[in-house]
Amino acid sequence: MAQRHTVSGYVTDSATGEAMIGATVFIQELNKGVGTNNYGYYSATLDDGTYTLVVKYIGYAELKRAVDLTADRKMNLKLSTTVQVMQAVEVKGEKTKSQTESTDMGRMDVDVTKLQTLPALLGEVDILKTIQYLPGVKSNGEGNSGFYVRGGGPDQNLILLDEATVYNASHLFGFFSVFNADAVKDIELIKGGMPAYYGGRTSSVLAITMKDGNDKEFHGQGGIGLISSRLTLEGPIVKEKSSFIVSARRTYIDVLAKPFINPESTFAGSGYYFYDINAKANYRLSDKDRFFLSGYFGRDVFNLSGNQPGSPNFKIPWGNATVSGRWNHVFGPKLFLNTTAIVSDYKFSFAGNQDQFGFSLSSGIRDYGLKVDFNQYPNIRHNVRYGFQYTYHIYTPSTVAVNSGDVPFSIDTPSKLNAHEAAVYVQDDFDVTDRFRINVGLRFSFFAHVGPYHEYITNAAGDNIGFKDYSSGETVAQYSGLEPRVSMRYTLDKRNSIKASFNRNLQYVHLASFSSIGLPTDTWIPSGKNVKPQEAVQYALGWFRDLKERKYEGSIELYYKDMANQIEYAEGASPQDGGNANYDNALVFGKGWSYGAEFFLKRRLGKLTGWVGYTWSKTEREFPAIDNGVAFPSRWDRRHDVSVVAGYELNDRWTFGGTFVYSTGQAATLPVQRYFIEGRLVSEFTQRNGFRMAPYNRLDLAATLKNRPTKEVTDKVTGEVTTVQRKYRSSWTFSIYNVYNRSNPYFIYFATEGDSGLSGLQLTARQVSLFSILPSITWNFEF
């Protein structure tokens, strides 16, 4: 047998030192290739011989390097940016891996470089709103950054920022996301065929990777918009060895509004603002060891205060904080290790008082986690991953405090809830033949709700008849299970492939929500004695095709998903019901299912780029305690969903962007009849979510004007004129949100007019719409 050796190393940007995620290292003689991992590392084990490595990443010059493989070779590859001209068309950065080649099902990458050119609400570029334009991903409503994937709820999306879980991903009650696009390097959405190394959620994974920072020279960028400004700074700590990036953002609605508010008005002291900070540093300890430290901190603060006697005063702060430290180690050319330590914290609080009465409500969740992940590359046909993950959760359920003057009311504070969550996994992504590729994974997960815990014991009527105390570490309830994951691809020819996937996912944390729009009052709770883990089993089948030399790519995906142990609040429950009761006392349980078809056509290359997506889907729930067990549409059920995203680069100065969305109206529960019975007005409601609001549709447009990328410099001595690149760049983005001023429904309420009595009282349904046509302007700069 021939001797075999390994060529391995990192692929980086030659100008910044940033790792190139998903770059393709192609072995020309074998017509096979490998991809880089999330840290830019690649490895290929080959028979001894001479090979040509071809590194490809659109937006970068193709790099060819010859290697004489008679022993293991380390070869770090640096790519230089360039303007690729393909058929006289300018192309900018996108991964080159074709959808027809991989086993990925329901996996989408969002090009961060193009976010600035798309229309945005009030000029705020928003990552989460951008992914809502993808098929199978649905918006949470007008202007909202919440999203729902293939019939799942908001808690069923695993949102990661540098591997740390983000529990509340929105600012301004959902209108803006917490992610500052200037600090982001890579965005990956997985809505089907979830790999075994991801777990804990049943619908999707949104993995966001921050930039590492330029390790060659100092740079900055930022922007000033109508409601907020942002600034990002990056540069080397030790040149070509260590770097940093810091990115900050703040709104100034409160500052701009203050001069226009009469200081004598009732709520002169009121205001709202949010801010967030991203920071990251990395250090190359050696050729085999690298360390990364990244963090995020963000807060929303809403104050409502009056200067009149008896005026109410409220303060509502909430936000996330995450810290993740990662250590990469290369044991050998075939084995790569990443170890991550994580802290994630989310807090919400509400405090208010009026006269002598005071009321407060708080909730939150804090995680301490550790992940150990191995990448092993036995040969060019196999990519094996395995590892373990552990998280210690501390939940603070809705905690209520009430007082009158200096006298507090006696309300038992719910116990903080503690839980252990752990998992081990293994998966292999390998080529069985040149046409058939399969990704097989298995994940075993474990969850234990542990003490200290104060459990109320109730009778059949729900009255407290006693309690039981669990000591620290004592098991209250525990669950475990296997989660098999399989996805496969069969290549029909160079342009066509068929894919299929099967997933079983378990989710041990739940979001108890009183609203369909995702408010900060939503509470995270663990599985326990009565709350079983959510379970989802998903089947998917798809056809993928490249068109016109990969200038276009298209796909059709069909899916069916079964969901068990879904939770809802019982009828009549409210956030302040947490006192003197178990945290799960107001919950009811049921099941659900979702199925649909997703159509996607994307133009990747050319002056005109973008995509068209269409989803047909149906999502239903069934709860024995709701509507006598009759199935009803989920609040996230949308029969039709259309999105069009387009960008046009006219020249090196002008770029135009546009988006159009249409979706079936949101399902809601509304009264259909009103009666007077013994002088009381009684309402008769539809079946749960039995009413459809009007369809949602909107067109947004944007235009971006950049300053000239070059300038002419005249030599004072010779008079020679040369053209040089500008060190400082700037651009203006003009956008119009809701171009044709569509009044999209946000919610419907009923107004009562006239005198009481059958003949004199009139009830009128009224629709509330949030945003009419909204123009905005943003100035962006970089240096």
mmCIF file of N, CA, C and O in Angstrom, residues 307-335:
data_model
loop_
_atom_site.group_PDB
_atom_site.id
_atom_site.type_symbol
_atom_site.label_atom_id
_atom_site.label_comp_id
_atom_site.label_asym_id
_atom_site.label_seq_id
_atom_site.Cartn_x
_atom_site.Cartn_y
_atom_site.Cartn_z
ATOM 1 N N ASN A 307 -43.888 64.187 37.084
ATOM 2 C CA ASN A 307 -43.521 65.141 38.125
ATOM 3 C C ASN A 307 -44.734 65.715 38.834
ATOM 4 O O ASN A 307 -44.623 66.690 39.573
ATOM 5 N N GLN A 308 -45.900 65.104 38.573
ATOM 6 C CA GLN A 308 -47.109 65.549 39.245
ATOM 7 C C GLN A 308 -47.401 64.649 40.441
ATOM 8 O O GLN A 308 -47.066 63.465 40.434
ATOM 9 N N PRO A 309 -48.018 65.184 41.492
ATOM 10 C CA PRO A 309 -48.370 64.341 42.646
ATOM 11 C C PRO A 309 -49.257 63.175 42.227
ATOM 12 O O PRO A 309 -50.222 63.351 41.476
ATOM 13 N N GLY A 310 -48.899 61.986 42.672
ATOM 14 C CA GLY A 310 -49.689 60.803 42.337
ATOM 15 C C GLY A 310 -49.362 60.192 40.998
ATOM 16 O O GLY A 310 -49.958 59.186 40.616
ATOM 17 N N SER A 311 -48.406 60.778 40.254
ATOM 18 C CA SER A 311 -48.040 60.219 38.950
ATOM 19 C C SER A 311 -47.314 58.890 39.133
ATOM 20 O O SER A 311 -46.520 58.727 40.066
ATOM 21 N N PRO A 312 -47.578 57.929 38.254
ATOM 22 C CA PRO A 312 -46.871 56.645 38.360
ATOM 23 C C PRO A 312 -45.420 56.795 37.918
ATOM 24 O O PRO A 312 -45.081 57.660 37.115
ATOM 25 N N ASN A 313 -44.556 55.944 38.451
ATOM 26 C CA ASN A 313 -43.155 55.898 38.074
ATOM 27 C C ASN A 313 -42.778 54.450 37.811
ATOM 28 O O ASN A 313 -42.992 53.583 38.674
ATOM 29 N N PHE A 314 -42.246 54.208 36.624
ATOM 30 C CA PHE A 314 -41.861 52.850 36.257
ATOM 31 C C PHE A 314 -40.448 52.855 35.692
ATOM 32 O O PHE A 314 -40.035 53.799 35.015
ATOM 33 N N LYS A 315 -39.718 51.778 35.931
ATOM 34 C CA LYS A 315 -38.409 51.575 35.321
ATOM 35 C C LYS A 315 -38.313 50.129 34.885
ATOM 36 O O LYS A 315 -38.536 49.217 35.690
ATOM 37 N N ILE A 316 -37.981 49.928 33.604
ATOM 38 C CA ILE A 316 -37.951 48.571 33.048
ATOM 39 C C ILE A 316 -36.617 48.363 32.337
ATOM 40 O O ILE A 316 -36.487 48.677 31.153
ATOM 41 N N PRO A 317 -35.608 47.839 33.014
ATOM 42 C CA PRO A 317 -34.364 47.482 32.331
ATOM 43 C C PRO A 317 -34.311 45.982 32.029
ATOM 44 O O PRO A 317 -34.831 45.168 32.800
ATOM 45 N N TRP A 318 -33.715 45.632 30.904
ATOM 46 C CA TRP A 318 -33.502 44.217 30.598
ATOM 47 C C TRP A 318 -32.344 44.099 29.619
ATOM 48 O O TRP A 318 -31.988 45.061 28.932
ATOM 49 N N GLY A 319 -31.742 42.902 29.552
ATOM 50 C CA GLY A 319 -30.658 42.726 28.607
ATOM 51 C C GLY A 319 -29.855 41.468 28.825
ATOM 52 O O GLY A 319 -30.084 40.706 29.771
ATOM 53 N N ASN A 320 -28.897 41.259 27.914
ATOM 54 C CA ASN A 320 -28.041 40.070 27.912
ATOM 55 C C ASN A 320 -26.598 40.451 28.222
ATOM 56 O O ASN A 320 -26.158 41.558 27.948
ATOM 57 N N ALA A 321 -25.870 39.464 28.729
ATOM 58 C CA ALA A 321 -24.419 39.560 28.844
ATOM 59 C C ALA A 321 -23.852 38.174 28.559
ATOM 60 O O ALA A 321 -24.379 37.172 29.067
ATOM 61 N N THR A 322 -22.821 38.101 27.729
ATOM 62 C CA THR A 322 -22.185 36.811 27.447
ATOM 63 C C THR A 322 -20.669 36.982 27.468
ATOM 64 O O THR A 322 -20.146 38.039 27.105
ATOM 65 N N VAL A 323 -19.982 35.941 27.902
ATOM 66 C CA VAL A 323 -18.522 35.874 27.849
ATOM 67 C C VAL A 323 -18.157 34.468 27.399
ATOM 68 O O VAL A 323 -18.695 33.482 27.916
ATOM 69 N N SER A 324 -17.262 34.356 26.424
ATOM 70 C CA SER A 324 -16.786 33.042 26.004
ATOM 71 C C SER A 324 -15.272 33.094 25.803
ATOM 72 O O SER A 324 -14.754 33.995 25.149
ATOM 73 N N GLY A 325 -14.596 32.138 26.415
ATOM 74 C CA GLY A 325 -13.160 31.984 26.243
ATOM 75 C C GLY A 325 -12.889 30.682 25.520
ATOM 76 O O GLY A 325 -13.409 29.628 25.921
ATOM 77 N N ARG A 326 -12.101 30.725 24.448
ATOM 78 C CA ARG A 326 -11.866 29.525 23.635
ATOM 79 C C ARG A 326 -10.374 29.278 23.452
ATOM 80 O O ARG A 326 -9.606 30.221 23.233
ATOM 81 N N TRP A 327 -10.019 28.025 23.530
ATOM 82 C CA TRP A 327 -8.637 27.600 23.319
ATOM 83 C C TRP A 327 -8.620 26.579 22.196
ATOM 84 O O TRP A 327 -9.283 25.542 22.266
ATOM 85 N N ASN A 328 -7.880 26.885 21.131
ATOM 86 C CA ASN A 328 -7.656 25.945 20.026
ATOM 87 C C ASN A 328 -6.308 25.273 20.214
ATOM 88 O O ASN A 328 -5.314 25.934 20.524
ATOM 89 N N HIS A 329 -6.282 23.956 19.986
ATOM 90 C CA HIS A 329 -5.004 23.231 20.052
ATOM 91 C C HIS A 329 -4.952 22.205 18.927
ATOM 92 O O HIS A 329 -5.918 21.468 18.695
ATOM 93 N N VAL A 330 -3.837 22.181 18.216
ATOM 94 C CA VAL A 330 -3.623 21.200 17.157
ATOM 95 C C VAL A 330 -2.726 20.095 17.723
ATOM 96 O O VAL A 330 -1.534 20.310 17.960
ATOM 97 N N PHE A 331 -3.327 18.926 17.975
ATOM 98 C CA PHE A 331 -2.556 17.800 18.516
ATOM 99 C C PHE A 331 -1.617 17.224 17.460
ATOM 100 O O PHE A 331 -0.529 16.761 17.759
ATOM 101 N N GLY A 332 -2.088 17.219 16.248
ATOM 102 C CA GLY A 332 -1.341 16.697 15.109
ATOM 103 C C GLY A 332 -2.084 17.126 13.866
ATOM 104 O O GLY A 332 -3.165 17.718 13.941
ATOM 105 N N PRO A 333 -1.588 16.847 12.700
ATOM 106 C CA PRO A 333 -2.241 17.328 11.477
ATOM 107 C C PRO A 333 -3.656 16.802 11.290
ATOM 108 O O PRO A 333 -4.444 17.412 10.574
ATOM 109 N N LYS A 334 -3.992 15.696 11.967
ATOM 110 C CA LYS A 334 -5.321 15.101 11.777
ATOM 111 C C LYS A 334 -6.286 15.386 12.922
ATOM 112 O O LYS A 334 -7.440 14.949 12.869
ATOM 113 N N LEU A 335 -5.832 16.062 13.980
ATOM 114 C CA LEU A 335 -6.688 16.234 15.162
ATOM 115 C C LEU A 335 -6.641 17.680 15.646
ATOM 116 O O LEU A 335 -5.578 18.198 16.001
#
